[in-house]
Coordinates of C-alpha atoms in Angstrom, one line a residue:
Chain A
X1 CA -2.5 -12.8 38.9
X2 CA -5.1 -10.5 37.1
X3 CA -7.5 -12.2 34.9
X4 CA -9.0 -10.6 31.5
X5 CA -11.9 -12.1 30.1
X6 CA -11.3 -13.2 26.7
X7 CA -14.0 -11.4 25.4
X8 CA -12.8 -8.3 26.5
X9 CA -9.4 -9.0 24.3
X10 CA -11.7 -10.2 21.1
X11 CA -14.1 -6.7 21.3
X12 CA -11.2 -4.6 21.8
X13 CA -9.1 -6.1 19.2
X14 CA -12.2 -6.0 16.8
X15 CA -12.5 -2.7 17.8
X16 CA -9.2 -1.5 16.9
X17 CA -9.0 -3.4 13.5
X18 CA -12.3 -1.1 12.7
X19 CA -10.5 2.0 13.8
X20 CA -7.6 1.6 12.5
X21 CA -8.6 1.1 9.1
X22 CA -11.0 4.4 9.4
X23 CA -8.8 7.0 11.2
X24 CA -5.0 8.4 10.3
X25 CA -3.3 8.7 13.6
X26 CA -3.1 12.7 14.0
X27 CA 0.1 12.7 13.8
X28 CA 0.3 11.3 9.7
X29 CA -2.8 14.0 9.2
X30 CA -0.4 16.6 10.2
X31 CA 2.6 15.8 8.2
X32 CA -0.3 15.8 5.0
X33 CA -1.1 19.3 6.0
X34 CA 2.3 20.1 6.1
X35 CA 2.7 18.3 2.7
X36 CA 0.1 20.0 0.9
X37 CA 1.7 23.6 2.3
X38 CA 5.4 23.3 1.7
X39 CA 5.1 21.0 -1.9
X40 CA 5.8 23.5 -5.2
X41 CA 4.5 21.0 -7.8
X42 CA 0.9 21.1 -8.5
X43 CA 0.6 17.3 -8.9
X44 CA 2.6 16.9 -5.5
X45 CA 0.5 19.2 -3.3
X46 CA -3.0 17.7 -5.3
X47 CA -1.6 14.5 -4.1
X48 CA -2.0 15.5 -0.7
X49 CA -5.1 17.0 -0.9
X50 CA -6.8 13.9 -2.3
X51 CA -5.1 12.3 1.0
X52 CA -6.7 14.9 3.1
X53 CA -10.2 14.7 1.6
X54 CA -9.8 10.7 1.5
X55 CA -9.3 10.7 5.3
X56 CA -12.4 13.1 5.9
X57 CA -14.7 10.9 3.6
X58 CA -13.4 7.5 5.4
X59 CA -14.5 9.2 8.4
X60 CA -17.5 10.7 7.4
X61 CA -18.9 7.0 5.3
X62 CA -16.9 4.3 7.0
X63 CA -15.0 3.2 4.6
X64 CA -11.6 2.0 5.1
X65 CA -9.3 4.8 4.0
X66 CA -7.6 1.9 1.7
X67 CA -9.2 -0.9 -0.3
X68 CA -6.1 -2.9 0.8
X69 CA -6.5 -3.7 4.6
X70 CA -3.8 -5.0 5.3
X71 CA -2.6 -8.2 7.2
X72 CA -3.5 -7.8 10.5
X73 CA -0.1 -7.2 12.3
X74 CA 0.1 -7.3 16.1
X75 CA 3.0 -6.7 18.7
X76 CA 1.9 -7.3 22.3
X77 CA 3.5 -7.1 25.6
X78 CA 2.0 -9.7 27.9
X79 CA 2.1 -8.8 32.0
X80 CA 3.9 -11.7 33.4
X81 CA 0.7 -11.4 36.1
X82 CA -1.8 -10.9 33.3
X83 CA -3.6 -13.7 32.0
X84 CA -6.5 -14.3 29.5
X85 CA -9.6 -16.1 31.2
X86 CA -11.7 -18.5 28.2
X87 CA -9.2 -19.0 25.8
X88 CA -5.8 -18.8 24.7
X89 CA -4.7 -15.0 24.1
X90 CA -3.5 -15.8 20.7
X91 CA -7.0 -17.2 20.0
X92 CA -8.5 -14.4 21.3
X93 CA -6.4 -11.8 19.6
X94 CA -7.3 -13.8 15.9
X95 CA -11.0 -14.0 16.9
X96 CA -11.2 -10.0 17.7
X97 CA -9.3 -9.7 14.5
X98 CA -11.6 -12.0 12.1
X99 CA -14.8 -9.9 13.8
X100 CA -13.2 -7.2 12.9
X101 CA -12.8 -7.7 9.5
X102 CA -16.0 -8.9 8.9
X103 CA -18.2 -6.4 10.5
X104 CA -16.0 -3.3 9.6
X105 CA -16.0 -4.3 5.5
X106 CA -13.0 -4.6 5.7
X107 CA -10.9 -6.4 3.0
X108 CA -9.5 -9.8 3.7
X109 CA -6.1 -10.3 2.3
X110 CA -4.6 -13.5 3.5
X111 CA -3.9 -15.9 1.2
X112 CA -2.5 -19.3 0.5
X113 CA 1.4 -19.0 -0.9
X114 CA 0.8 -21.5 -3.3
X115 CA -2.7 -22.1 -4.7
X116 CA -3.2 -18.6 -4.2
X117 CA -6.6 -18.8 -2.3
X118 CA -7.9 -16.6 -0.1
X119 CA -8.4 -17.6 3.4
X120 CA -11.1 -15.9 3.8
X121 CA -11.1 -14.3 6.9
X122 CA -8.1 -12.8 6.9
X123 CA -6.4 -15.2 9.3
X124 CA -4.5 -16.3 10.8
X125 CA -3.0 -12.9 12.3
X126 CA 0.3 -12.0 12.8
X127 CA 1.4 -11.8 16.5
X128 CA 4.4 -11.1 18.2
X129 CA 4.6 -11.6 21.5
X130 CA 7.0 -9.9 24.4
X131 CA 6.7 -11.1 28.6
X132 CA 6.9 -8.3 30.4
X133 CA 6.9 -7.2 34.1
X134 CA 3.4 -6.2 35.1
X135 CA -0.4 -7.5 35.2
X136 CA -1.1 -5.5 32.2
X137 CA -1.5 -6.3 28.3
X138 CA -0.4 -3.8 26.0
X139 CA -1.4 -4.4 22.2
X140 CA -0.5 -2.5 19.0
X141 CA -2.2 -3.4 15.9
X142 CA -1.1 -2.2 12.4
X143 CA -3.0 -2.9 9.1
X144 CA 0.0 -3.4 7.0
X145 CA -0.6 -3.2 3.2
X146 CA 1.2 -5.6 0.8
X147 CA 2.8 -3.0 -1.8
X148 CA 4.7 -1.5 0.7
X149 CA 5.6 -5.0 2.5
X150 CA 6.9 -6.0 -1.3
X151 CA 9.2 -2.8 -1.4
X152 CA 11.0 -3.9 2.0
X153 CA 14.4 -6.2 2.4
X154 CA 16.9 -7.7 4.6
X155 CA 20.3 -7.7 4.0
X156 CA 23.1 -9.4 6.2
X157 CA 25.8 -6.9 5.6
X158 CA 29.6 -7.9 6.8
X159 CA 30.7 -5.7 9.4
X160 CA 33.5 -3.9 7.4
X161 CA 29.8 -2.6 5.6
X162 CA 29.7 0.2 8.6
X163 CA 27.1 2.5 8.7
X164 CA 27.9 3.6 5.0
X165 CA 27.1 0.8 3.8
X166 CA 23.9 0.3 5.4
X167 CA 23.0 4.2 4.7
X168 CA 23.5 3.4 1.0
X169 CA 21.3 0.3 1.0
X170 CA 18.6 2.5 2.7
X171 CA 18.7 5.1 -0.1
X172 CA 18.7 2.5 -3.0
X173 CA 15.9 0.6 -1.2
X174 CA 13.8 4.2 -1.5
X175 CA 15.2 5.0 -4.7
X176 CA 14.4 1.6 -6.2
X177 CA 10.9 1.4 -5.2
X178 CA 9.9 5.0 -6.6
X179 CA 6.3 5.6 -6.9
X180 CA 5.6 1.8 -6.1
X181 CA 5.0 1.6 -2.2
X182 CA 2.8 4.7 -2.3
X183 CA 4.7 7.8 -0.7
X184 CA 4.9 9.6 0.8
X185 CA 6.4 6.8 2.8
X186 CA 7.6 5.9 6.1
X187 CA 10.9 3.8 6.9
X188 CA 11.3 1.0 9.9
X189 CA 14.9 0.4 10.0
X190 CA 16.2 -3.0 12.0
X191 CA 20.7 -2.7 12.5
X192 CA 22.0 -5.1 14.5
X193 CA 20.1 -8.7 16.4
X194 CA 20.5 -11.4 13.9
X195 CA 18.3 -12.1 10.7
X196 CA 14.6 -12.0 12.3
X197 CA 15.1 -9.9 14.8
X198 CA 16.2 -7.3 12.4
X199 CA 13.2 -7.5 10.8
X200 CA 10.5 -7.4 13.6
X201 CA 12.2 -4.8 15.1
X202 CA 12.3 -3.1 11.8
X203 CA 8.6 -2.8 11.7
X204 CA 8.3 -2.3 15.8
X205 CA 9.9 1.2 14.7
X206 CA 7.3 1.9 12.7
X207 CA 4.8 2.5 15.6
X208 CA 7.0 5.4 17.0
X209 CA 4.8 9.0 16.3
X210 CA 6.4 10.6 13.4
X211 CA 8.1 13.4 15.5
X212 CA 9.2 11.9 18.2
X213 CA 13.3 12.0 18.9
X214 CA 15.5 8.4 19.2
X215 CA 16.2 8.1 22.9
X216 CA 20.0 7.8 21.8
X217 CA 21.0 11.1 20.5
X218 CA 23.8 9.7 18.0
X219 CA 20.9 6.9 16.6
X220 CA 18.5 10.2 16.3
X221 CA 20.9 12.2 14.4
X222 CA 21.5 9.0 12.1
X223 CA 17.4 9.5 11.5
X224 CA 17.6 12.7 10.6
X225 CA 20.4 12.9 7.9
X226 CA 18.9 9.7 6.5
X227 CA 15.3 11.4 6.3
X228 CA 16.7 14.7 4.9
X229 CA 19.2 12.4 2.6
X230 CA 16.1 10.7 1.3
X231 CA 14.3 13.5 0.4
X232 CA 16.4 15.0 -2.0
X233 CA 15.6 11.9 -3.9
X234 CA 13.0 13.6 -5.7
X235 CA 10.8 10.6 -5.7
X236 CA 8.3 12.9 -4.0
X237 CA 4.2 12.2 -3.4
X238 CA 2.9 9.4 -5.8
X239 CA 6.4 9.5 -7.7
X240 CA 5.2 12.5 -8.9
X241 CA 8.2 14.5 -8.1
X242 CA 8.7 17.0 -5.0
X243 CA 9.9 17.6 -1.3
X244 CA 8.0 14.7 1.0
X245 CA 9.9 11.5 -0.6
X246 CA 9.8 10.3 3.2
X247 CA 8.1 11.5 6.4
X248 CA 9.9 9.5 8.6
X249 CA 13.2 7.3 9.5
X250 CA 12.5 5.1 12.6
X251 CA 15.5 3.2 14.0
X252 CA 16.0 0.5 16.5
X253 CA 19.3 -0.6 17.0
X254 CA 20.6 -4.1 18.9
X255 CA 23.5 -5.8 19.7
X256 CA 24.7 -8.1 17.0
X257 CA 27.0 -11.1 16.2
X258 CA 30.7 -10.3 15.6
X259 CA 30.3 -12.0 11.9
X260 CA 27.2 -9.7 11.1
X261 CA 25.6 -6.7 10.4
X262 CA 22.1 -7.3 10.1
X263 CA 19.8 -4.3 8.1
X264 CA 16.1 -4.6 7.8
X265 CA 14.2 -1.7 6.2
X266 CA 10.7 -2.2 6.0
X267 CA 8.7 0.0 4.1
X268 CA 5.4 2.0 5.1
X269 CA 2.8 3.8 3.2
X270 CA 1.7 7.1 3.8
X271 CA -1.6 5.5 5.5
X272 CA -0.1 4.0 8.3
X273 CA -2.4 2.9 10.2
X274 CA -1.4 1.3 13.4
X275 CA -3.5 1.5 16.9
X276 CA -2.6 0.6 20.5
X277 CA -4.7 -0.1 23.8
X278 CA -4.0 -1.4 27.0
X279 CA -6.1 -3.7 29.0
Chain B
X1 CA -1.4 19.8 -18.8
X2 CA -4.4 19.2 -20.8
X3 CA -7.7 17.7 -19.0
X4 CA -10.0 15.6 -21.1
X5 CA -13.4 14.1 -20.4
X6 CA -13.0 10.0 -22.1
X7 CA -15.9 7.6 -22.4
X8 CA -15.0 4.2 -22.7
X9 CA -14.9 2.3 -25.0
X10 CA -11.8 4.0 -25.5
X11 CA -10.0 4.9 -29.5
X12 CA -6.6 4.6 -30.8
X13 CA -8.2 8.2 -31.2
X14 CA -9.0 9.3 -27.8
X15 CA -5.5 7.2 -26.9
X16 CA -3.0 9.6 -29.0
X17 CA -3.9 12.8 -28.1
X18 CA -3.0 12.0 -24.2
X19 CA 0.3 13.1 -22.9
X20 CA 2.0 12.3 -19.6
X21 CA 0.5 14.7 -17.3
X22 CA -2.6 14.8 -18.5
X23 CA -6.0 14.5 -16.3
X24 CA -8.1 12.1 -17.3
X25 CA -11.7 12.0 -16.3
X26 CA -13.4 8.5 -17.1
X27 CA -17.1 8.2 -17.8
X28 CA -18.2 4.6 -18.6
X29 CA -17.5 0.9 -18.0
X30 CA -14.2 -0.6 -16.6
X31 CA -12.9 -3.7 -15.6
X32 CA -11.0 -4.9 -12.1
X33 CA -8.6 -7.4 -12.1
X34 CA -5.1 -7.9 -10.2
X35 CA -2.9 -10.7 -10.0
X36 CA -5.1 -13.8 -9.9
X37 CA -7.5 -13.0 -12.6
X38 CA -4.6 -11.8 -15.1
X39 CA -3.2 -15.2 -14.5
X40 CA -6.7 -16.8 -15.3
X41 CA -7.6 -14.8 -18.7
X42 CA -4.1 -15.9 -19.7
X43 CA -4.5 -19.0 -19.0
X44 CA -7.9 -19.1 -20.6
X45 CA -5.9 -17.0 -24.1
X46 CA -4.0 -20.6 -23.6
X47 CA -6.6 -22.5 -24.2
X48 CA -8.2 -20.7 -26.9
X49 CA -11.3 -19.6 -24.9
X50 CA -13.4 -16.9 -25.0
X51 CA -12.2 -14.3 -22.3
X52 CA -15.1 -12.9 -20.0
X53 CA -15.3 -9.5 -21.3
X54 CA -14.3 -7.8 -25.1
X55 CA -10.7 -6.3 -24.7
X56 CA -11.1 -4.3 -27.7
X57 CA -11.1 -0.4 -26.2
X58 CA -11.2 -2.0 -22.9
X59 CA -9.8 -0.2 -19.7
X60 CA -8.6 -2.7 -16.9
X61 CA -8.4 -1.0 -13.0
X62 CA -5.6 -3.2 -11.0
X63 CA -7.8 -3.3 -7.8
X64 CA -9.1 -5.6 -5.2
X65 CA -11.9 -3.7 -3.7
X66 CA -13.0 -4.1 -0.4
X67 CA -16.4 -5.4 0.7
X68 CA -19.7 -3.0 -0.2
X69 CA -21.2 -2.2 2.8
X70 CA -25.2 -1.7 2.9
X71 CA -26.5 0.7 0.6
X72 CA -23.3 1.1 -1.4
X73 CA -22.3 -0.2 -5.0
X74 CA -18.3 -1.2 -3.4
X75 CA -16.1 -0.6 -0.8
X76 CA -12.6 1.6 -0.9
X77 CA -11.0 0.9 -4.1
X78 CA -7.8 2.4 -5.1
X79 CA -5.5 1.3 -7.1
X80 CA -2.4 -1.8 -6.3
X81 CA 0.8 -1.4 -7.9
X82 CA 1.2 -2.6 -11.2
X83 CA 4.6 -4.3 -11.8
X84 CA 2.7 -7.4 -10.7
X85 CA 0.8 -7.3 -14.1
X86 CA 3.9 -6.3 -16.2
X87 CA 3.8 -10.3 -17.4
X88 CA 0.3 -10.3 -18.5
X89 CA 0.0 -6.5 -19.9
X90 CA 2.0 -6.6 -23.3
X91 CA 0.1 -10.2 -24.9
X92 CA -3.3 -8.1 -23.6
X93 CA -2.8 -4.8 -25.4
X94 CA -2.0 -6.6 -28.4
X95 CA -5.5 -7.8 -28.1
X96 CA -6.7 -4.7 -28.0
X97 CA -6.7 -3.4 -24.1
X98 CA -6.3 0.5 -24.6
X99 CA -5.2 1.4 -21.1
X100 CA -4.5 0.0 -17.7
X101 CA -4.8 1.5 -13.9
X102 CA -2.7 1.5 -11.2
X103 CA 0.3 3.3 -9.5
X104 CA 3.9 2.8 -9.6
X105 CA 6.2 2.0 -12.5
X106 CA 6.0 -0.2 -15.6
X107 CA 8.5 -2.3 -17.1
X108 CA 9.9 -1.2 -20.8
X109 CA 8.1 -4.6 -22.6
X110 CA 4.7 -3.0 -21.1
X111 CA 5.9 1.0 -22.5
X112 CA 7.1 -0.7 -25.8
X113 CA 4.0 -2.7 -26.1
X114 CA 1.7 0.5 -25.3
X115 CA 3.5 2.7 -28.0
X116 CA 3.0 -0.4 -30.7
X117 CA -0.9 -0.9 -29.9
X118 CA -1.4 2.7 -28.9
X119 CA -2.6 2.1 -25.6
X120 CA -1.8 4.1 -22.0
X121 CA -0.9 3.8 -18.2
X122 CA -3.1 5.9 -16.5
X123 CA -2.1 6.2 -12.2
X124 CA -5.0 6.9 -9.9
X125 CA -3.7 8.0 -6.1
X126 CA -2.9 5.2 -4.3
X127 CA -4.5 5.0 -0.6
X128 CA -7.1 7.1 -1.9
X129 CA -9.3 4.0 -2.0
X130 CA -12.5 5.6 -0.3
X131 CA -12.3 9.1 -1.8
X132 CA -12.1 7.0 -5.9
X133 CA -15.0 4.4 -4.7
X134 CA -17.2 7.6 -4.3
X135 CA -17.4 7.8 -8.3
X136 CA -18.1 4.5 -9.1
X137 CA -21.7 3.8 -9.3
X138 CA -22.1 0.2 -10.0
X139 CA -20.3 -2.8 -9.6
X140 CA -21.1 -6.5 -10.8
X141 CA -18.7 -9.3 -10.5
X142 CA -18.6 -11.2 -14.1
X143 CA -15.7 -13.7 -13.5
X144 CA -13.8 -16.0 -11.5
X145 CA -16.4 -15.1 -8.0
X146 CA -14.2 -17.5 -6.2
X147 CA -11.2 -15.2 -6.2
X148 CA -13.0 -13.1 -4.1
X149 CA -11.5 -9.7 -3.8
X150 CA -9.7 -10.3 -6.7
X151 CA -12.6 -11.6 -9.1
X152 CA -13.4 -9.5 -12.3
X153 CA -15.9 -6.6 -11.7
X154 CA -17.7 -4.7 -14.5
X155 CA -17.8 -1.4 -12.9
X156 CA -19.9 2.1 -14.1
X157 CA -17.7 5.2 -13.0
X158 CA -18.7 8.6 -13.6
X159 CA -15.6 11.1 -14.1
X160 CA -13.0 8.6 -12.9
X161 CA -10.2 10.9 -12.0
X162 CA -7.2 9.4 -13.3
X163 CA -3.6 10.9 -14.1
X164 CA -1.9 10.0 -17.1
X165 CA 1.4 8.5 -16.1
X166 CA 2.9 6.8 -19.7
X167 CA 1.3 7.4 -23.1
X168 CA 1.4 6.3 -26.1
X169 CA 4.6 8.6 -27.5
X170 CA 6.8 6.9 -24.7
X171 CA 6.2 9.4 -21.9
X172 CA 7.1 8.6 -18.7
X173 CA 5.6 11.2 -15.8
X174 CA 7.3 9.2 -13.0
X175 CA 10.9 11.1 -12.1
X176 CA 13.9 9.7 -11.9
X177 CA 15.4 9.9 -8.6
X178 CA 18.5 11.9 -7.6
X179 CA 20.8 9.2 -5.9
X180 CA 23.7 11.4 -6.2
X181 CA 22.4 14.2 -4.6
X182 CA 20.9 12.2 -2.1
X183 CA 23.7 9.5 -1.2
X184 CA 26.1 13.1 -0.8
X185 CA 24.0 13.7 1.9

């Protein structure tokens, strides 16, 4: 059994929070560049140039790239010969988190469903947990924004749906929010598993890098029509019109119940921020 | 597209000669609020009370800006999406509220109520939150504190870069998608 102190989780999580909410991975940078080149419309291509500059000047000042911080979203994958010394990991994780938020200005978005108040540290944060083989912890953290959360749905679907069914519903979804969820978006798609676990694993595709291939050719072919498909929506950056509607369609695909046929699509903005480290 | 240079308060004036497309640069004082305050200066119309600041040629900016850090006026503060406030817009133009900021669509009741009190939807870019705070130059919190990100800030921007995404003359900037194209594949 390896132990990790629990401070250790708490600084690196604070860490990450920080990070996350100051740098685009390189990979969304990229697809901005490649935005700003390939988009005709003047509004389309300024759109990405703001995005561009935005990104430089969080750098450069510190300020989180987006006002809205997100909840503080994390998938980890626990070593079954790993274990957190001090306190409970989940404790840990929401401690790192709450630093984080505090000491990196970052906005604190949690509130109560009813009365509407805000927690006030952005607590408690979302964890979702995965035993794995190993004496190692793996942990993702996304800062997931709530006008793209608003814009993303689950639908149980009858088999006789097939995959034109659930191809439709994907389009709509992106069609219906428009200019709302900020895109140029990205979409986590969940087929198959049952009603939650087509939504966690939904937003579990959202951590893939933007150009990497489905290990399943016939699942990455499906991701491709559906991201060319969705860009001839027109929807384009902002809703202003133009080319990058979507930058990317991430599947995951599980076995389901012979009744069902379980679609999540969750929606991303084009600042998806998400970071990972290992301990 | 035309580029004008507005100082707030704004004019049914300054209001009718903007088209959709337009750039819009605002100099002056603006308001925050989002979904917790509109439901409080509605509730406060309710009950016949004064609200906290004059609507009358008012601009509100649908944002919950994240904290200022040392030696700034406020943190990143971009614009939230403003179908939440769709409920709340149309009873405050008729007040006198000349123009709104946000991103994504507006209902019709909100575009109908903008044409009747001559009054605009202006969109700033969305997740541009740090790159927009760097022309605001001061910020005061005047109501509901408690709310915290989502109290209502008086805040003094200089050349507000804004887009104007439905005017007055019932344009609408926002495409429509192409489902057909895109469902044939």
């Amino acid at each position: 059994m390896r132990t990790i102190p629990a401070q250790t989780v708490i600084d690196k999580v604070a860490e990450m929070c920080i990070s996350a909410n100051r740098e685009l991975p390189e990979d969304v940078m990229a697809s901005f560049r490649k935005g700003q080149e390939e988009e005709e419309n003047p509004a389309a291509k300024e759109v990405f140039r703001q995005l561009i500059e935005n990104a430089e000047m969080s750098k450069d000042t510190g300020l989180p790239l987006c006002q809205d911080c997100g909840l503080a979203v994390f998938f980890v994958e626990m070593g079954e010969e790993a274990r957190v010394e001090g306190m409970g990991i989940r404790q840990a994780i929401n401690e790192g988190m709450v630093k984080g938020y505090q000491e990196g200005y970052l906005r604190k978005s949690s509130c109560d469903p009813f009365t509407r108040k805000n927690t006030g540290d952005n607590g408690p944060a979302i964890i979702h947990f995965d035993l794995v083989p190993g004496d190692k912890i793996k942990i993702w953290m996304m800062a997931k924004g709530g006008g793209s959360e608003n814009m993303s749905r689950v639908m149980m679907f009858p088999p006789a749906a097939g995959w034109k069914g659930l191809r439709e519903f994907i389009i709509n979804r992106v069609a219906e929010a428009g200019p709302n969820p900020c895109p140029p978006i990205l979409v986590g798609v969940g087929i198959g598993g049952n009603f939650e676990l087509a939504a966690i694993n939904s937003k579990k595709a959202l951590l893939r890098e933007l150009d990497d291939k489905h290990a399943d050719p016939e699942v990455a072919k499906l991701e491709e029509e559906v991201l060319a498909a969705i860009n001839k929506l027109n929807v384009g950056p902002m809703g202003l019109g133009g080319k990058n509607t979507c930058l990317a369609v991430k599947i995951a695909v599980a076995p389901c119940h012979l009744a069902s046929l379980p679609l999540a699509v969750n929606i991303q903005c084009h600042s998806a921020r998400h970071k990972e480290v290992v301990l | 597209m035309a580029e004008h240079h507005l100082k707030t308060p704004l004019t049914d004036a300054d209001i009718e000669k903007l088209k959709s497309g337009d750039v819009v640069y605002i100099t002056g004082t603006i308001y925050t609020g989002r979904d917790a305050a509109h439901k409080r200066l509605v509730d406060t119309l309710d009950k016949g009370d004064p609200l906290p600041f004059d609507l009358k040629g008012a601009l509100i900016y649908y944002v919950g800006p994240s904290p200022a850090p040392p030696g700034r006026p406020i943190g990143s503060a971009g614009p939230t999406t403003s179908y939440r406030m769709d409920t709340y817009a149309p009873r405050l133009h008729g007040l006198g509220l000349k123009g709104t900021i946000g991103k994504g669509r507006r209902s019709r009741e909100v575009r109908d109520a903008m044409i009747k009190h001559k009054a605009a939807y202006f969109g700033a870019t969305g997740g541009a939150g740090a790159l927009l705070s760097q022309a605001i130059k001061g910020a005061k919190v005047i109501a509901y504190d408690d709310l915290g990100p989502e109290a209502i800030r008086e805040l003094t921007v200089e050349n507000f870069p804004l887009l104007v995404i439905n005017d007055c003359h019932d344009g609408e900037l926002y495409t429509t998608p192409n489902l057909e194209a895109a469902l044939a594949g």
